[in-house]
Coordinates of C-alpha atoms in Angstrom, one line a residue:
M143 CA -6.6 -3.9 22.4
A144 CA -5.8 -1.3 25.1
S145 CA -7.3 2.2 25.1
L146 CA -5.2 5.0 23.6
L147 CA -2.5 5.1 26.1
D148 CA -3.5 7.8 28.6
P149 CA -5.8 10.1 27.0
D150 CA -4.7 12.8 29.2
A151 CA -1.0 12.1 28.6
R152 CA 1.2 14.6 26.8
G153 CA 4.2 13.8 24.9
R154 CA 3.3 10.6 23.1
V155 CA 3.3 9.0 19.6
I156 CA 0.5 7.0 17.8
L157 CA 1.3 5.6 14.4
V158 CA -2.0 5.3 12.6
G159 CA -2.9 3.4 9.5
A160 CA -5.0 5.5 7.3
G161 CA -6.2 3.0 4.9
P162 CA -5.7 2.8 1.3
G163 CA -7.3 6.2 0.4
D164 CA -11.2 6.2 1.0
P165 CA -11.6 8.2 4.3
G166 CA -14.9 6.0 5.0
L167 CA -12.2 3.0 5.6
L168 CA -10.5 4.5 8.5
T169 CA -11.1 3.0 11.9
V170 CA -12.8 4.5 14.7
R171 CA -9.7 4.3 16.7
A172 CA -7.9 6.1 14.0
V173 CA -10.5 9.0 13.9
E174 CA -10.1 9.3 17.8
A175 CA -6.3 9.5 17.4
L176 CA -6.6 12.2 14.9
R177 CA -9.1 14.1 16.8
A178 CA -6.4 14.2 19.9
A179 CA -3.5 15.2 17.8
D180 CA -1.2 18.3 18.4
V181 CA 0.9 17.5 15.5
V182 CA 0.4 15.1 12.4
V183 CA 3.1 14.0 10.5
H184 CA 1.7 12.5 7.4
D185 CA 2.5 10.6 3.9
G186 CA 2.2 12.5 0.9
L187 CA -0.9 10.2 -0.5
I188 CA -3.3 11.0 2.6
D189 CA -6.6 12.2 1.3
S190 CA -7.2 15.8 2.7
R191 CA -10.5 14.8 4.3
V192 CA -8.5 12.6 6.5
L193 CA -6.4 15.3 7.4
E194 CA -9.2 17.7 8.1
I195 CA -10.2 15.2 10.8
A196 CA -7.2 16.7 13.1
P197 CA -8.2 20.0 14.9
A198 CA -7.8 23.2 12.8
D199 CA -5.0 24.1 15.2
A200 CA -3.1 20.9 14.7
H201 CA 0.3 21.3 13.1
R202 CA 0.5 19.3 9.7
I203 CA 3.8 18.2 8.4
S204 CA 3.9 16.3 5.2
V205 CA 6.9 13.8 4.8
A206 CA 5.7 12.8 1.2
K207 CA 8.1 10.2 -0.7
R208 CA 8.4 9.3 -4.0
R209 CA 10.4 6.9 -6.1
A210 CA 14.0 8.1 -5.5
R211 CA 13.0 11.4 -4.0
H212 CA 12.3 11.8 -0.5
T213 CA 11.1 15.0 1.2
L214 CA 12.9 13.8 4.2
P215 CA 15.2 10.8 4.9
Q216 CA 13.9 8.1 7.2
D217 CA 16.5 9.3 10.1
A218 CA 15.2 12.7 9.9
I219 CA 11.5 11.9 10.0
N220 CA 12.4 9.6 13.0
A221 CA 14.0 12.6 14.6
L222 CA 11.1 15.1 13.9
I223 CA 8.8 12.8 15.5
V224 CA 10.8 12.4 18.7
A225 CA 11.6 16.3 18.9
H226 CA 7.7 17.0 18.7
V227 CA 7.2 14.5 21.6
R228 CA 9.8 15.6 23.8
A229 CA 8.2 19.2 23.4
G230 CA 5.0 17.7 24.9
S231 CA 3.0 17.1 21.7
V232 CA 0.8 14.2 20.8
V233 CA 2.2 13.1 17.7
V234 CA -0.1 11.2 15.2
R235 CA 2.3 9.7 12.6
L236 CA -0.3 9.1 9.7
K237 CA 0.6 6.4 7.3
G238 CA -1.3 5.1 4.1
G239 CA -2.7 1.7 4.5
D240 CA -1.2 -0.2 7.7
P241 CA 1.8 1.1 9.3
F242 CA 3.5 -2.4 9.7
I243 CA 3.1 -3.4 5.8
F244 CA 5.7 -1.7 3.8
G245 CA 5.0 1.4 6.0
R246 CA 8.3 1.8 7.9
G247 CA 6.5 1.5 10.8
G248 CA 8.6 -0.9 12.8
E249 CA 11.6 1.3 12.2
E250 CA 9.7 4.4 13.8
V251 CA 8.4 2.3 16.8
E252 CA 12.3 1.5 17.1
A253 CA 13.2 5.0 17.2
V254 CA 10.7 6.3 19.5
R255 CA 11.1 3.3 22.1
A256 CA 14.9 4.2 21.8
A257 CA 14.5 7.6 22.9
G258 CA 12.3 6.4 25.9
L259 CA 9.0 7.8 24.7
P260 CA 5.6 6.1 24.6
V261 CA 4.2 4.9 21.3
E262 CA 1.3 3.1 20.2
V263 CA 0.1 1.6 16.8
I264 CA -3.5 1.6 15.3
P265 CA -3.6 -0.7 12.2
G266 CA -5.2 0.4 9.0
V267 CA -7.0 -1.5 6.0
S268 CA -3.7 -2.4 3.9
A269 CA -3.7 -1.3 0.3
A270 CA -3.9 -4.8 -0.6
L271 CA -7.2 -5.7 1.2
G272 CA -8.7 -2.4 0.3
C273 CA -8.1 -2.6 -3.3
A274 CA -8.7 -6.4 -3.6
A275 CA -12.0 -5.8 -2.0
E276 CA -13.1 -2.8 -4.4
A277 CA -12.2 -5.0 -7.4
M278 CA -14.2 -8.2 -5.8
L279 CA -10.8 -10.0 -5.9
P280 CA -10.6 -12.5 -2.9
L281 CA -7.1 -12.9 -2.2
T282 CA -7.7 -16.5 -0.6
H283 CA -10.6 -19.0 -1.9
R284 CA -10.9 -22.4 -0.9
D285 CA -10.9 -23.5 -4.5
H286 CA -8.3 -21.3 -6.0
S287 CA -5.5 -20.1 -3.3
S288 CA -4.8 -21.3 0.4
A289 CA -1.9 -19.0 0.7
V290 CA -1.0 -15.2 0.1
S291 CA 2.2 -13.5 0.3
F292 CA 3.0 -9.7 0.2
V293 CA 6.3 -8.6 -1.4
A294 CA 8.0 -5.3 -2.4
G295 CA 8.5 -4.6 -6.1
Q296 CA 11.3 -2.2 -5.3
C297 CA 12.8 -3.1 -2.0
K298 CA 16.7 -3.1 -2.0
G299 CA 16.9 -4.5 -5.5
L300 CA 14.6 -6.8 -7.2
T301 CA 17.1 -9.2 -8.0
E302 CA 18.3 -9.8 -4.5
Q303 CA 14.7 -11.0 -3.4
D304 CA 13.7 -14.7 -3.3
W305 CA 10.2 -15.2 -4.6
S306 CA 10.6 -18.6 -5.2
G307 CA 7.3 -20.6 -4.3
L308 CA 5.4 -17.3 -3.4
A309 CA 3.3 -17.6 -6.8
G310 CA 1.8 -20.4 -8.8
Q311 CA -1.0 -22.7 -8.7
G312 CA -3.0 -22.6 -5.3
R313 CA -1.4 -19.2 -4.2
T314 CA -1.7 -15.4 -4.5
L315 CA 1.2 -13.3 -4.7
V316 CA 0.3 -9.4 -4.0
I317 CA 3.2 -7.0 -5.0
Y318 CA 3.4 -3.3 -3.6
M319 CA 5.5 -0.8 -5.4
G320 CA 5.9 -2.8 -8.5
V321 CA 4.5 -0.7 -11.4
A322 CA 7.9 0.5 -12.6
T323 CA 9.3 -2.9 -12.4
A324 CA 6.5 -4.7 -13.8
E325 CA 8.1 -6.2 -16.9
A326 CA 11.1 -7.5 -14.6
I327 CA 8.8 -8.8 -12.2
A328 CA 7.1 -10.8 -14.8
D329 CA 10.4 -12.1 -16.1
K330 CA 11.5 -13.1 -12.5
L331 CA 8.2 -15.1 -11.7
M332 CA 8.4 -16.9 -15.1
A333 CA 12.2 -17.6 -14.5
D334 CA 11.1 -19.2 -11.1
G335 CA 8.6 -21.4 -13.1
V336 CA 5.3 -19.4 -12.7
A337 CA 3.5 -20.3 -15.9
P338 CA 3.4 -17.3 -18.6
D339 CA -0.3 -17.8 -18.8
M340 CA -1.1 -17.2 -14.9
P341 CA -3.8 -14.4 -14.4
V342 CA -2.5 -11.1 -13.0
A343 CA -4.2 -8.0 -12.1
V344 CA -2.9 -4.4 -11.5
L345 CA -5.1 -2.5 -9.0
E346 CA -4.6 1.4 -9.5
K347 CA -5.7 4.0 -7.2
G348 CA -7.9 1.7 -5.3
T349 CA -10.6 3.2 -3.2
L350 CA -9.9 6.6 -4.8
P351 CA -11.4 8.7 -7.4
G352 CA -10.4 7.4 -10.8
H353 CA -9.5 3.8 -9.5
R354 CA -9.5 1.1 -12.0
A355 CA -8.8 -2.7 -12.0
V356 CA -7.3 -4.5 -15.2
K357 CA -5.9 -7.9 -16.1
T358 CA -4.0 -9.7 -18.2
L359 CA -1.5 -12.9 -18.4
L360 CA 1.9 -12.6 -16.6
A361 CA 3.6 -12.8 -19.8
D362 CA 2.0 -9.6 -20.7
L363 CA 2.3 -7.7 -17.5
G364 CA 5.0 -5.2 -18.0
A365 CA 3.3 -4.6 -21.8
M366 CA -0.1 -3.9 -20.4
V367 CA 1.2 -1.4 -17.8
M368 CA 2.9 0.4 -20.7
R369 CA -0.3 0.4 -23.0
E370 CA -2.6 1.3 -20.2
K371 CA -0.4 3.9 -18.7
V372 CA -0.6 2.6 -15.3
A373 CA 0.4 5.1 -12.7
S374 CA 1.0 4.7 -9.1
P375 CA -0.2 4.1 -6.4
A376 CA -1.0 0.5 -7.6
I377 CA -0.6 -3.0 -6.6
I378 CA -0.1 -6.1 -8.6
V379 CA -1.8 -9.4 -7.8
V380 CA -0.9 -12.7 -9.3
G381 CA -2.8 -15.8 -9.1
E382 CA -5.8 -17.8 -10.3
V383 CA -8.1 -15.8 -8.0
V384 CA -7.6 -12.8 -10.4
E385 CA -10.1 -14.6 -12.5
L386 CA -12.7 -14.2 -10.1
S387 CA -12.5 -10.3 -9.7
D388 CA -14.2 -7.6 -11.6
A389 CA -11.1 -6.6 -13.4
E390 CA -11.3 -5.6 -17.1
D391 CA -9.6 -8.1 -19.2
K392 CA -7.1 -5.7 -21.3
L393 CA -5.4 -8.5 -23.0
V394 CA -8.5 -9.4 -24.7
A395 CA -9.5 -5.7 -25.3
W396 CA -6.0 -5.4 -26.8
A397 CA -6.4 -8.4 -29.2
R398 CA -9.8 -7.4 -30.7
A399 CA -8.4 -4.1 -31.2
A400 CA -5.4 -5.3 -33.1
E401 CA -7.7 -7.5 -35.1
S402 CA -10.0 -4.5 -36.0
M403 CA -7.0 -2.7 -37.3
N404 CA -5.6 -5.6 -39.3
G405 CA -9.1 -6.2 -40.6

């Protein structure tokens, strides 16, 4: 990889992947970029310790997004970045996970380039990789999975997405932003032929305080999310590799609890 553009240049953008949460998972290049920032335009789930890496006098701007409620629409975020760069600032656009995996990094690169301005992208540890590693969940495994796919659980309408062939025996499917639509996701996959007893894990708040990893079977996914009150951020992993993980088996726990109540 080339070095950080021209380290003495003003008026430039660096898209930086902040990783899944734990500041220890930042890359060295991400830390270097933050230390050079005049302006940090950041997502809402960035750990405060990551933001503190930037100089004390750097301007920090939150463009936090929540489901169906955005601080700024994407076009406004693009315009904000471009305006600060044109003013001569080194702008770090700090994004959770990796900028190019469901982070709208591609849209922001297009906007900056369309304005004729320099831009660099520093990759980050994606949520899927960070959360899976913490849960000891190998996304691929010679005996269980030779393919892995990433999809969004609420991207331009769940029913419009074609996931056929992405989940099943010998494959791993990772679903981002799927907690709110977990029941519909399970129904969609089973309708596509995925076995109802396919193992599935939900990795909640991965690498952050209060993180947990829980597992069940596909047919129970929506119900488990409700029973366990799973909250975002979380990813869903569907596949045989789930059985190799440290995730707590909530279907077994629920069944035992039901037996004891009936007993």
